[in-house]
PDB file of C-alpha atoms and ligand atoms in Angstrom:
ATOM      1  CA  MET A   1      35.445   9.098  51.950  1.00 89.00           C
ATOM      2  CA  ILE A   2      36.274  12.300  50.061  1.00 97.00           C
ATOM      3  CA  ARG A   3      40.015  12.613  49.504  1.00 97.00           C
ATOM      4  CA  LYS A   4      40.302  14.719  46.347  1.00 98.00           C
ATOM      5  CA  ALA A   5      39.866  18.461  45.917  1.00 98.00           C
ATOM      6  CA  VAL A   6      39.957  20.753  42.912  1.00 98.00           C
ATOM      7  CA  ILE A   7      41.092  24.375  43.215  1.00 98.00           C
ATOM      8  CA  PRO A   8      40.437  26.551  40.150  1.00 98.00           C
ATOM      9  CA  ALA A   9      42.989  29.366  39.972  1.00 97.00           C
ATOM     10  CA  ALA A  10      43.284  30.155  36.267  1.00 97.00           C
ATOM     11  CA  GLY A  11      41.052  33.245  36.004  1.00 95.00           C
ATOM     12  CA  PHE A  12      42.215  36.588  34.596  1.00 94.00           C
ATOM     13  CA  GLY A  13      41.469  38.464  37.815  1.00 95.00           C
ATOM     14  CA  THR A  14      40.325  41.560  35.945  1.00 95.00           C
ATOM     15  CA  ARG A  15      38.891  43.056  39.140  1.00 95.00           C
ATOM     16  CA  PHE A  16      42.448  43.207  40.456  1.00 96.00           C
ATOM     17  CA  LEU A  17      44.289  44.763  37.528  1.00 96.00           C
ATOM     18  CA  PRO A  18      46.993  45.989  37.113  1.00 96.00           C
ATOM     19  CA  LEU A  19      48.434  43.543  39.706  1.00 94.00           C
ATOM     20  CA  THR A  20      47.047  40.507  37.863  1.00 94.00           C
ATOM     21  CA  LYS A  21      48.690  41.398  34.549  1.00 93.00           C
ATOM     22  CA  ALA A  22      51.618  39.105  35.390  1.00 93.00           C
ATOM     23  CA  GLN A  23      50.813  37.761  38.864  1.00 94.00           C
ATOM     24  CA  PRO A  24      48.107  35.441  40.157  1.00 96.00           C
ATOM     25  CA  LYS A  25      45.542  37.001  42.491  1.00 96.00           C
ATOM     26  CA  GLU A  26      45.496  33.639  44.312  1.00 97.00           C
ATOM     27  CA  MET A  27      49.005  34.502  45.590  1.00 97.00           C
ATOM     28  CA  LEU A  28      47.829  37.768  47.177  1.00 97.00           C
ATOM     29  CA  PRO A  29      49.060  37.732  50.785  1.00 97.00           C
ATOM     30  CA  ILE A  30      46.897  37.710  53.849  1.00 97.00           C
ATOM     31  CA  VAL A  31      49.451  39.391  56.112  1.00 96.00           C
ATOM     32  CA  ASP A  32      52.256  36.928  55.182  1.00 95.00           C
ATOM     33  CA  THR A  33      50.485  33.901  53.712  1.00 97.00           C
ATOM     34  CA  PRO A  34      49.275  33.526  50.110  1.00 98.00           C
ATOM     35  CA  THR A  35      45.503  33.194  49.821  1.00 98.00           C
ATOM     36  CA  ILE A  36      45.772  29.866  47.981  1.00 98.00           C
ATOM     37  CA  GLN A  37      47.930  28.405  50.784  1.00 98.00           C
ATOM     38  CA  MET A  38      45.109  29.162  53.234  1.00 98.00           C
ATOM     39  CA  VAL A  39      42.685  27.453  50.817  1.00 98.00           C
ATOM     40  CA  VAL A  40      44.935  24.361  50.632  1.00 98.00           C
ATOM     41  CA  GLU A  41      45.212  24.313  54.444  1.00 98.00           C
ATOM     42  CA  GLU A  42      41.418  24.331  54.712  1.00 98.00           C
ATOM     43  CA  ALA A  43      41.215  21.364  52.315  1.00 98.00           C
ATOM     44  CA  VAL A  44      43.935  19.406  54.133  1.00 98.00           C
ATOM     45  CA  ASP A  45      42.368  20.107  57.552  1.00 98.00           C
ATOM     46  CA  SER A  46      39.123  18.737  56.078  1.00 98.00           C
ATOM     47  CA  GLY A  47      40.733  15.358  55.284  1.00 98.00           C
ATOM     48  CA  ILE A  48      41.766  16.006  51.651  1.00 98.00           C
ATOM     49  CA  THR A  49      45.012  14.313  50.594  1.00 98.00           C
ATOM     50  CA  ASP A  50      45.030  14.951  46.836  1.00 98.00           C
ATOM     51  CA  ILE A  51      44.648  18.387  45.262  1.00 98.00           C
ATOM     52  CA  LEU A  52      44.352  19.350  41.605  1.00 98.00           C
ATOM     53  CA  MET A  53      44.908  23.027  40.820  1.00 98.00           C
ATOM     54  CA  VAL A  54      43.596  24.403  37.547  1.00 98.00           C
ATOM     55  CA  ILE A  55      46.017  27.108  36.458  1.00 97.00           C
ATOM     56  CA  GLY A  56      46.890  29.082  33.336  1.00 93.00           C
ATOM     57  CA  LYS A  57      49.201  31.760  31.986  1.00 86.00           C
ATOM     58  CA  SER A  58      50.943  34.012  34.540  1.00 86.00           C
ATOM     59  CA  LYS A  59      50.373  31.453  37.322  1.00 91.00           C
ATOM     60  CA  ARG A  60      53.918  30.072  37.653  1.00 93.00           C
ATOM     61  CA  ALA A  61      54.269  31.545  41.157  1.00 96.00           C
ATOM     62  CA  ILE A  62      51.583  29.107  42.353  1.00 97.00           C
ATOM     63  CA  GLU A  63      53.547  26.084  41.087  1.00 97.00           C
ATOM     64  CA  GLU A  64      56.749  27.370  42.661  1.00 96.00           C
ATOM     65  CA  HIS A  65      55.081  28.100  45.978  1.00 97.00           C
ATOM     66  CA  PHE A  66      54.007  24.469  46.389  1.00 97.00           C
ATOM     67  CA  ASP A  67      57.324  23.034  45.170  1.00 96.00           C
ATOM     68  CA  ARG A  68      60.317  22.496  47.488  1.00 95.00           C
ATOM     69  CA  ASN A  69      63.040  25.128  47.541  1.00 95.00           C
ATOM     70  CA  PHE A  70      66.207  23.281  48.575  1.00 96.00           C
ATOM     71  CA  GLU A  71      68.496  26.332  48.488  1.00 96.00           C
ATOM     72  CA  LEU A  72      66.196  28.288  50.778  1.00 97.00           C
ATOM     73  CA  GLU A  73      65.859  25.280  53.116  1.00 96.00           C
ATOM     74  CA  GLN A  74      69.652  24.943  53.285  1.00 97.00           C
ATOM     75  CA  GLU A  75      70.040  28.651  54.016  1.00 97.00           C
ATOM     76  CA  LEU A  76      67.463  28.545  56.837  1.00 97.00           C
ATOM     77  CA  GLU A  77      69.045  25.377  58.231  1.00 96.00           C
ATOM     78  CA  GLN A  78      72.546  26.910  58.274  1.00 97.00           C
ATOM     79  CA  LYS A  79      71.252  30.036  59.999  1.00 97.00           C
ATOM     80  CA  GLY A  80      69.377  27.944  62.592  1.00 97.00           C
ATOM     81  CA  LYS A  81      66.001  29.439  61.628  1.00 97.00           C
ATOM     82  CA  GLU A  82      64.121  26.286  62.521  1.00 96.00           C
ATOM     83  CA  ASP A  83      60.677  27.763  62.856  1.00 96.00           C
ATOM     84  CA  LEU A  84      60.818  29.261  59.344  1.00 96.00           C
ATOM     85  CA  LEU A  85      62.300  26.032  57.979  1.00 97.00           C
ATOM     86  CA  ARG A  86      59.378  24.055  59.426  1.00 96.00           C
ATOM     87  CA  GLN A  87      56.889  26.512  57.884  1.00 95.00           C
ATOM     88  CA  ILE A  88      58.539  26.296  54.447  1.00 95.00           C
ATOM     89  CA  ARG A  89      58.684  22.476  54.467  1.00 95.00           C
ATOM     90  CA  HIS A  90      55.063  22.268  55.601  1.00 95.00           C
ATOM     91  CA  ILE A  91      53.887  24.035  52.399  1.00 97.00           C
ATOM     92  CA  SER A  92      55.229  21.417  49.990  1.00 93.00           C
ATOM     93  CA  GLY A  93      54.463  18.448  52.264  1.00 94.00           C
ATOM     94  CA  MET A  94      50.797  19.131  53.007  1.00 95.00           C
ATOM     95  CA  ALA A  95      49.204  17.055  50.228  1.00 96.00           C
ATOM     96  CA  ASN A  96      49.824  15.546  46.807  1.00 97.00           C
ATOM     97  CA  ILE A  97      49.428  18.586  44.600  1.00 97.00           C
ATOM     98  CA  HIS A  98      48.865  18.299  40.839  1.00 97.00           C
ATOM     99  CA  PHE A  99      48.363  20.906  38.126  1.00 97.00           C
ATOM    100  CA  VAL A 100      46.349  21.080  34.947  1.00 97.00           C
ATOM    101  CA  TRP A 101      46.324  24.016  32.516  1.00 97.00           C
ATOM    102  CA  GLN A 102      43.063  25.572  31.384  1.00 97.00           C
ATOM    103  CA  LYS A 103      43.888  26.251  27.732  1.00 95.00           C
ATOM    104  CA  GLU A 104      41.390  29.071  27.189  1.00 95.00           C
ATOM    105  CA  LEU A 105      39.728  30.955  30.013  1.00 95.00           C
ATOM    106  CA  ASN A 106      36.121  30.026  29.302  1.00 96.00           C
ATOM    107  CA  GLY A 107      34.769  30.418  32.825  1.00 96.00           C
ATOM    108  CA  LEU A 108      34.572  28.527  36.100  1.00 96.00           C
ATOM    109  CA  GLY A 109      32.453  25.684  34.666  1.00 97.00           C
ATOM    110  CA  ASP A 110      35.061  25.129  31.948  1.00 98.00           C
ATOM    111  CA  ALA A 111      37.886  25.189  34.545  1.00 98.00           C
ATOM    112  CA  VAL A 112      36.145  22.492  36.615  1.00 98.00           C
ATOM    113  CA  SER A 113      35.640  20.258  33.568  1.00 98.00           C
ATOM    114  CA  TYR A 114      39.458  20.026  33.194  1.00 98.00           C
ATOM    115  CA  ALA A 115      39.461  17.994  36.445  1.00 98.00           C
ATOM    116  CA  ARG A 116      37.408  15.116  35.039  1.00 98.00           C
ATOM    117  CA  SER A 117      40.118  12.574  34.257  1.00 97.00           C
ATOM    118  CA  HIS A 118      42.034  13.313  37.467  1.00 97.00           C
ATOM    119  CA  VAL A 119      38.969  13.065  39.709  1.00 98.00           C
ATOM    120  CA  GLY A 120      37.565   9.970  37.989  1.00 96.00           C
ATOM    121  CA  ASN A 121      34.470   8.409  39.483  1.00 96.00           C
ATOM    122  CA  GLU A 122      34.762   9.804  43.016  1.00 97.00           C
ATOM    123  CA  PRO A 123      33.001  12.625  44.820  1.00 98.00           C
ATOM    124  CA  PHE A 124      35.295  15.625  45.290  1.00 98.00           C
ATOM    125  CA  ALA A 125      35.503  19.015  46.962  1.00 98.00           C
ATOM    126  CA  LEU A 126      35.779  22.241  44.974  1.00 98.00           C
ATOM    127  CA  LEU A 127      37.366  25.287  46.609  1.00 98.00           C
ATOM    128  CA  LEU A 128      37.741  28.623  44.791  1.00 98.00           C
ATOM    129  CA  GLY A 129      41.372  29.668  44.923  1.00 98.00           C
ATOM    130  CA  ASP A 130      40.676  33.360  45.550  1.00 97.00           C
ATOM    131  CA  THR A 131      38.237  32.945  48.447  1.00 98.00           C
ATOM    132  CA  ILE A 132      39.038  32.302  52.103  1.00 98.00           C
ATOM    133  CA  LEU A 133      36.351  30.779  54.295  1.00 98.00           C
ATOM    134  CA  GLU A 134      37.028  31.444  57.936  1.00 98.00           C
ATOM    135  CA  SER A 135      35.296  28.871  60.130  1.00 97.00           C
ATOM    136  CA  TYR A 136      33.639  29.812  63.411  1.00 95.00           C
ATOM    137  CA  SER A 137      33.373  26.169  64.453  1.00 94.00           C
ATOM    138  CA  ASP A 138      36.007  23.497  65.227  1.00 95.00           C
ATOM    139  CA  GLU A 139      35.649  22.179  61.690  1.00 97.00           C
ATOM    140  CA  PRO A 140      36.821  23.914  58.485  1.00 98.00           C
ATOM    141  CA  VAL A 141      33.998  24.862  56.100  1.00 98.00           C
ATOM    142  CA  THR A 142      34.893  22.145  53.550  1.00 98.00           C
ATOM    143  CA  ARG A 143      34.647  19.568  56.370  1.00 98.00           C
ATOM    144  CA  GLN A 144      31.206  20.955  57.268  1.00 97.00           C
ATOM    145  CA  LEU A 145      30.144  20.361  53.629  1.00 97.00           C
ATOM    146  CA  ILE A 146      31.631  16.853  53.574  1.00 98.00           C
ATOM    147  CA  ASN A 147      29.598  16.043  56.715  1.00 97.00           C
ATOM    148  CA  VAL A 148      26.394  17.120  54.912  1.00 97.00           C
ATOM    149  CA  PHE A 149      27.397  15.062  51.846  1.00 98.00           C
ATOM    150  CA  ASN A 150      27.981  11.971  54.005  1.00 97.00           C
ATOM    151  CA  GLN A 151      24.708  12.429  55.864  1.00 96.00           C
ATOM    152  CA  HIS A 152      22.398  13.355  52.966  1.00 96.00           C
ATOM    153  CA  GLY A 153      24.087  11.740  49.947  1.00 92.00           C
ATOM    154  CA  GLY A 154      23.938  14.493  47.335  1.00 95.00           C
ATOM    155  CA  SER A 155      26.111  17.356  46.075  1.00 98.00           C
ATOM    156  CA  VAL A 156      26.471  20.242  48.539  1.00 98.00           C
ATOM    157  CA  VAL A 157      27.066  23.963  48.083  1.00 98.00           C
ATOM    158  CA  ALA A 158      28.235  26.329  50.845  1.00 98.00           C
ATOM    159  CA  LEU A 159      25.755  29.121  51.540  1.00 97.00           C
ATOM    160  CA  GLU A 160      26.382  32.418  53.277  1.00 96.00           C
ATOM    161  CA  GLU A 161      23.635  34.587  54.665  1.00 95.00           C
ATOM    162  CA  VAL A 162      23.841  38.069  53.081  1.00 94.00           C
ATOM    163  CA  PRO A 163      21.825  41.202  53.939  1.00 94.00           C
ATOM    164  CA  GLN A 164      18.488  41.162  52.052  1.00 93.00           C
ATOM    165  CA  GLU A 165      19.247  44.470  50.294  1.00 91.00           C
ATOM    166  CA  LYS A 166      22.459  42.996  48.845  1.00 91.00           C
ATOM    167  CA  VAL A 167      21.026  39.787  47.315  1.00 94.00           C
ATOM    168  CA  SER A 168      21.128  41.394  43.853  1.00 91.00           C
ATOM    169  CA  ARG A 169      24.954  41.037  43.905  1.00 88.00           C
ATOM    170  CA  TYR A 170      24.978  37.251  44.346  1.00 90.00           C
ATOM    171  CA  GLY A 171      23.838  33.841  43.126  1.00 89.00           C
ATOM    172  CA  ILE A 172      20.975  32.999  45.510  1.00 94.00           C
ATOM    173  CA  MET A 173      19.512  29.628  46.507  1.00 96.00           C
ATOM    174  CA  ASP A 174      15.882  28.672  46.179  1.00 96.00           C
ATOM    175  CA  GLY A 175      15.162  25.695  48.447  1.00 96.00           C
ATOM    176  CA  GLU A 176      13.614  24.191  51.528  1.00 96.00           C
ATOM    177  CA  ASP A 177      15.054  24.201  55.042  1.00 96.00           C
ATOM    178  CA  VAL A 178      15.524  20.592  56.204  1.00 96.00           C
ATOM    179  CA  GLY A 179      17.073  21.509  59.571  1.00 94.00           C
ATOM    180  CA  ASP A 180      20.529  22.025  61.126  1.00 93.00           C
ATOM    181  CA  GLY A 181      21.518  24.648  58.555  1.00 95.00           C
ATOM    182  CA  VAL A 182      20.867  22.262  55.632  1.00 98.00           C
ATOM    183  CA  TYR A 183      18.603  23.113  52.659  1.00 98.00           C
ATOM    184  CA  ARG A 184      17.247  20.931  49.897  1.00 97.00           C
ATOM    185  CA  VAL A 185      18.007  22.944  46.739  1.00 97.00           C
ATOM    186  CA  ARG A 186      15.279  23.484  44.132  1.00 95.00           C
ATOM    187  CA  ASP A 187      17.086  26.041  41.994  1.00 95.00           C
ATOM    188  CA  PHE A 188      19.486  28.982  41.964  1.00 93.00           C
ATOM    189  CA  VAL A 189      18.730  32.529  40.863  1.00 90.00           C
ATOM    190  CA  GLU A 190      21.489  34.844  39.607  1.00 84.00           C
ATOM    191  CA  LYS A 191      21.419  38.344  41.145  1.00 86.00           C
ATOM    192  CA  PRO A 192      17.693  38.568  41.961  1.00 90.00           C
ATOM    193  CA  ASP A 193      15.760  41.713  42.822  1.00 93.00           C
ATOM    194  CA  PRO A 194      15.586  41.813  46.687  1.00 93.00           C
ATOM    195  CA  ALA A 195      11.769  42.063  46.504  1.00 92.00           C
ATOM    196  CA  VAL A 196      11.408  38.689  44.760  1.00 92.00           C
ATOM    197  CA  ALA A 197      14.529  36.840  45.964  1.00 94.00           C
ATOM    198  CA  PRO A 198      13.698  33.284  47.134  1.00 95.00           C
ATOM    199  CA  SER A 199      16.154  33.587  50.083  1.00 95.00           C
ATOM    200  CA  ASN A 200      19.140  35.590  51.257  1.00 95.00           C
ATOM    201  CA  LEU A 201      21.522  32.617  51.049  1.00 97.00           C
ATOM    202  CA  ALA A 202      24.364  33.156  48.575  1.00 95.00           C
ATOM    203  CA  PHE A 203      27.020  30.886  47.052  1.00 93.00           C
ATOM    204  CA  ALA A 204      30.226  31.078  49.026  1.00 95.00           C
ATOM    205  CA  GLY A 205      32.916  29.387  46.914  1.00 96.00           C
ATOM    206  CA  ARG A 206      32.962  25.865  48.391  1.00 98.00           C
ATOM    207  CA  TYR A 207      31.228  22.781  47.009  1.00 98.00           C
ATOM    208  CA  VAL A 208      31.196  19.002  47.279  1.00 98.00           C
ATOM    209  CA  PHE A 209      30.151  17.283  44.066  1.00 98.00           C
ATOM    210  CA  SER A 210      29.288  13.785  43.026  1.00 97.00           C
ATOM    211  CA  PRO A 211      31.223  12.996  39.806  1.00 97.00           C
ATOM    212  CA  ASP A 212      28.132  13.293  37.602  1.00 96.00           C
ATOM    213  CA  ILE A 213      28.608  17.101  37.699  1.00 98.00           C
ATOM    214  CA  PHE A 214      31.026  16.491  34.779  1.00 98.00           C
ATOM    215  CA  ASP A 215      28.176  15.067  32.643  1.00 98.00           C
ATOM    216  CA  PHE A 216      26.134  18.198  33.306  1.00 98.00           C
ATOM    217  CA  LEU A 217      29.096  20.466  32.515  1.00 98.00           C
ATOM    218  CA  ILE A 218      29.536  18.814  29.092  1.00 97.00           C
ATOM    219  CA  GLN A 219      25.906  19.610  28.274  1.00 96.00           C
ATOM    220  CA  THR A 220      26.211  23.236  29.435  1.00 96.00           C
ATOM    221  CA  GLY A 221      26.521  25.825  26.692  1.00 94.00           C
ATOM    222  CA  ARG A 222      27.967  29.293  27.055  1.00 95.00           C
ATOM    223  CA  GLY A 223      25.941  31.502  29.390  1.00 92.00           C
ATOM    224  CA  LYS A 224      26.537  34.832  31.108  1.00 89.00           C
ATOM    225  CA  ASN A 225      29.654  36.703  29.830  1.00 90.00           C
ATOM    226  CA  ASN A 226      29.854  34.073  27.083  1.00 94.00           C
ATOM    227  CA  GLU A 227      31.459  31.723  29.648  1.00 94.00           C
ATOM    228  CA  ILE A 228      30.589  28.185  30.747  1.00 96.00           C
ATOM    229  CA  GLN A 229      28.989  28.821  34.103  1.00 94.00           C
ATOM    230  CA  LEU A 230      29.197  26.246  36.888  1.00 95.00           C
ATOM    231  CA  THR A 231      25.870  27.591  38.188  1.00 94.00           C
ATOM    232  CA  ASP A 232      24.126  26.663  34.921  1.00 95.00           C
ATOM    233  CA  ALA A 233      25.348  23.049  35.197  1.00 97.00           C
ATOM    234  CA  MET A 234      24.273  22.947  38.857  1.00 96.00           C
ATOM    235  CA  ARG A 235      20.788  24.253  38.003  1.00 95.00           C
ATOM    236  CA  THR A 236      20.275  21.413  35.514  1.00 96.00           C
ATOM    237  CA  MET A 237      21.750  18.904  37.941  1.00 97.00           C
ATOM    238  CA  ALA A 238      19.395  20.007  40.745  1.00 96.00           C
ATOM    239  CA  GLN A 239      16.406  19.065  38.557  1.00 95.00           C
ATOM    240  CA  SER A 240      17.265  15.370  38.542  1.00 95.00           C
ATOM    241  CA  ARG A 241      19.710  14.795  41.428  1.00 96.00           C
ATOM    242  CA  PRO A 242      19.489  15.576  45.143  1.00 96.00           C
ATOM    243  CA  MET A 243      21.402  18.776  45.897  1.00 97.00           C
ATOM    244  CA  PHE A 244      21.864  20.434  49.251  1.00 98.00           C
ATOM    245  CA  GLY A 245      22.911  23.797  50.604  1.00 98.00           C
ATOM    246  CA  CYS A 246      24.919  24.087  53.818  1.00 98.00           C
ATOM    247  CA  ARG A 247      24.637  27.355  55.769  1.00 97.00           C
ATOM    248  CA  PHE A 248      28.096  27.055  57.263  1.00 93.00           C
ATOM    249  CA  SER A 249      29.311  28.539  60.475  1.00 89.00           C
ATOM    250  CA  GLY A 250      31.905  31.103  59.409  1.00 93.00           C
ATOM    251  CA  LYS A 251      32.716  34.089  57.212  1.00 95.00           C
ATOM    252  CA  ARG A 252      33.646  34.437  53.558  1.00 96.00           C
ATOM    253  CA  HIS A 253      36.508  36.679  52.445  1.00 97.00           C
ATOM    254  CA  ASP A 254      36.596  37.234  48.668  1.00 94.00           C
ATOM    255  CA  VAL A 255      40.202  38.263  48.115  1.00 96.00           C
ATOM    256  CA  GLY A 256      39.594  38.750  44.358  1.00 94.00           C
ATOM    257  CA  ASN A 257      38.093  42.199  44.849  1.00 93.00           C
ATOM    258  CA  LYS A 258      40.208  45.080  46.094  1.00 96.00           C
ATOM    259  CA  PHE A 259      38.106  46.338  48.994  1.00 96.00           C
ATOM    260  CA  ASP A 260      37.568  42.858  50.453  1.00 96.00           C
ATOM    261  CA  PHE A 261      41.291  42.165  50.052  1.00 98.00           C
ATOM    262  CA  VAL A 262      42.139  45.230  52.169  1.00 98.00           C
ATOM    263  CA  LYS A 263      39.447  44.369  54.752  1.00 97.00           C
ATOM    264  CA  THR A 264      40.631  40.748  54.955  1.00 98.00           C
ATOM    265  CA  ASN A 265      44.189  41.871  55.641  1.00 98.00           C
ATOM    266  CA  ILE A 266      43.059  44.182  58.431  1.00 97.00           C
ATOM    267  CA  HIS A 267      40.837  41.399  59.812  1.00 98.00           C
ATOM    268  CA  TYR A 268      43.680  38.851  59.970  1.00 97.00           C
ATOM    269  CA  ALA A 269      46.287  41.409  61.083  1.00 97.00           C
ATOM    270  CA  LEU A 270      44.031  42.197  64.061  1.00 97.00           C
ATOM    271  CA  LYS A 271      44.157  38.485  64.968  1.00 95.00           C
ATOM    272  CA  HIS A 272      47.951  38.434  64.705  1.00 92.00           C
ATOM    273  CA  PRO A 273      49.447  38.443  68.237  1.00 91.00           C
ATOM    274  CA  GLU A 274      52.375  40.767  67.409  1.00 91.00           C
ATOM    275  CA  MET A 275      50.512  43.070  65.074  1.00 95.00           C
ATOM    276  CA  LYS A 276      47.194  43.572  66.838  1.00 96.00           C
ATOM    277  CA  ASP A 277      48.049  46.324  69.358  1.00 96.00           C
ATOM    278  CA  PRO A 278      50.409  48.379  67.135  1.00 97.00           C
ATOM    279  CA  LEU A 279      47.848  48.199  64.293  1.00 97.00           C
ATOM    280  CA  ILE A 280      45.002  49.419  66.504  1.00 96.00           C
ATOM    281  CA  SER A 281      47.142  52.371  67.692  1.00 97.00           C
ATOM    282  CA  TYR A 282      48.160  53.125  64.104  1.00 96.00           C
ATOM    283  CA  LEU A 283      44.558  53.050  62.820  1.00 96.00           C
ATOM    284  CA  LYS A 284      43.366  55.297  65.676  1.00 96.00           C
ATOM    285  CA  GLU A 285      46.068  57.847  64.863  1.00 95.00           C
ATOM    286  CA  LEU A 286      45.333  57.612  61.154  1.00 95.00           C
ATOM    287  CA  VAL A 287      41.602  58.202  61.606  1.00 93.00           C
ATOM    288  CA  LYS A 288      42.354  61.373  63.638  1.00 94.00           C
ATOM    289  CA  THR A 289      44.167  62.849  60.633  1.00 93.00           C
ATOM    290  CA  LEU A 290      41.186  62.371  58.266  1.00 86.00           C
TER     291      LEU A 290
HETATM  292  P1  UTP B 301      36.285  34.600  39.436  1.00 72.87           P
HETATM  293  O1  UTP B 301      35.094  34.835  38.616  1.00 72.87           O
HETATM  294  O2  UTP B 301      36.412  35.305  40.742  1.00 72.87           O
HETATM  295  O3  UTP B 301      37.651  34.813  38.637  1.00 72.87           O
HETATM  296  O4  UTP B 301      36.436  33.022  39.633  1.00 72.87           O
HETATM  297  P2  UTP B 301      38.093  35.785  37.510  1.00 72.87           P
HETATM  298  O5  UTP B 301      37.364  35.535  36.236  1.00 72.87           O
HETATM  299  O6  UTP B 301      39.570  35.637  37.495  1.00 72.87           O
HETATM  300  O7  UTP B 301      37.713  37.203  38.155  1.00 72.87           O
HETATM  301  P3  UTP B 301      37.480  38.615  37.496  1.00 72.87           P
HETATM  302  O8  UTP B 301      35.981  38.764  37.494  1.00 72.87           O
HETATM  303  O9  UTP B 301      38.122  38.627  36.128  1.00 72.87           O
HETATM  304  O10 UTP B 301      38.145  39.571  38.447  1.00 72.87           O
HETATM  305  C1  UTP B 301      36.625  32.346  40.868  1.00 72.87           C
HETATM  306  C2  UTP B 301      37.799  31.373  40.788  1.00 72.87           C
HETATM  307  O11 UTP B 301      37.729  30.587  39.601  1.00 72.87           O
HETATM  308  C3  UTP B 301      38.910  30.691  38.835  1.00 72.87           C
HETATM  309  C4  UTP B 301      39.584  31.987  39.296  1.00 72.87           C
HETATM  310  O12 UTP B 301      40.988  31.910  39.147  1.00 72.87           O
HETATM  311  C5  UTP B 301      39.153  32.100  40.738  1.00 72.87           C
HETATM  312  O13 UTP B 301      40.048  31.496  41.643  1.00 72.87           O
HETATM  313  N1  UTP B 301      38.599  30.685  37.370  1.00 72.87           N
HETATM  314  C6  UTP B 301      37.703  31.555  36.851  1.00 72.87           C
HETATM  315  C7  UTP B 301      39.263  29.792  36.566  1.00 72.87           C
HETATM  316  O14 UTP B 301      40.085  28.971  37.031  1.00 72.87           O
HETATM  317  N2  UTP B 301      39.015  29.812  35.216  1.00 72.87           N
HETATM  318  C8  UTP B 301      38.112  30.678  34.655  1.00 72.87           C
HETATM  319  O15 UTP B 301      37.942  30.639  33.392  1.00 72.87           O
HETATM  320  C9  UTP B 301      37.448  31.575  35.492  1.00 72.87           C
END
């Protein structure tokens, strides 16, 4: 049973400056909900009960968001705002949430290695704190990965199909289709030329790892951007351990880049019962003025 998850959220967020100078991009709202809350909800709905967040400087808002706020609760209680009170209490009661501080920002692989002593000798899920995965099935994407882990017994990475001409923007999987959206991974290629790309299946920010990933991370030297890259550790791991890709049913929203952030907000606002119709009218009017 997989009960622990790790959420890295320490990165500088340089693609979102100046906002990220003093505020975490993981707290960027999707209409009214911080991105990282949606990530935690996905983990919890997938059966996770224990979450370790890797944070750093300028990330205090994340800690406070998952803590209780007694004064606010009292205020909502006195004013009879029960629905809001329930929503606020739900945030701090969802799971056991722990924090660890990444001392120097040496990349995603380095951030994950801070989870070693907390995770111990158990398999765990890894969810990027700035990426929302919307599921098109009854099961959240992390649950879909856990199912593949339980069935095939090896680490699993979420894969999203991307248009062939855009493969050069992503980490792409090289592997063999073993049926039902599952691939046996041979290797990964960073940003390949579309003409020679081994597939059009890209990393999507969700993983399930067996604990030996930590041994491979220790052996991984600095790679691209002089950072410790999780992909490099996974490439070495795939040479000696079974590793699988899961083409999940759903859509990835990378909130860490500005255009996708705006698109994601429009996407979710159009699903919002009170906002949908006024937003459509507003956008139609706006387009006429262009
Ligand atoms: P990104 O590569 O999107 O984060 O990492 P970044 O480095 O903050 O982004 P840019 O390129 O500067 O805009 C994906 C996730 O991994 C975390 C980030 O916080 C994000 O949630 N991360 C990244 C860490 O926790 N530590 C790191 O050293 C790097």
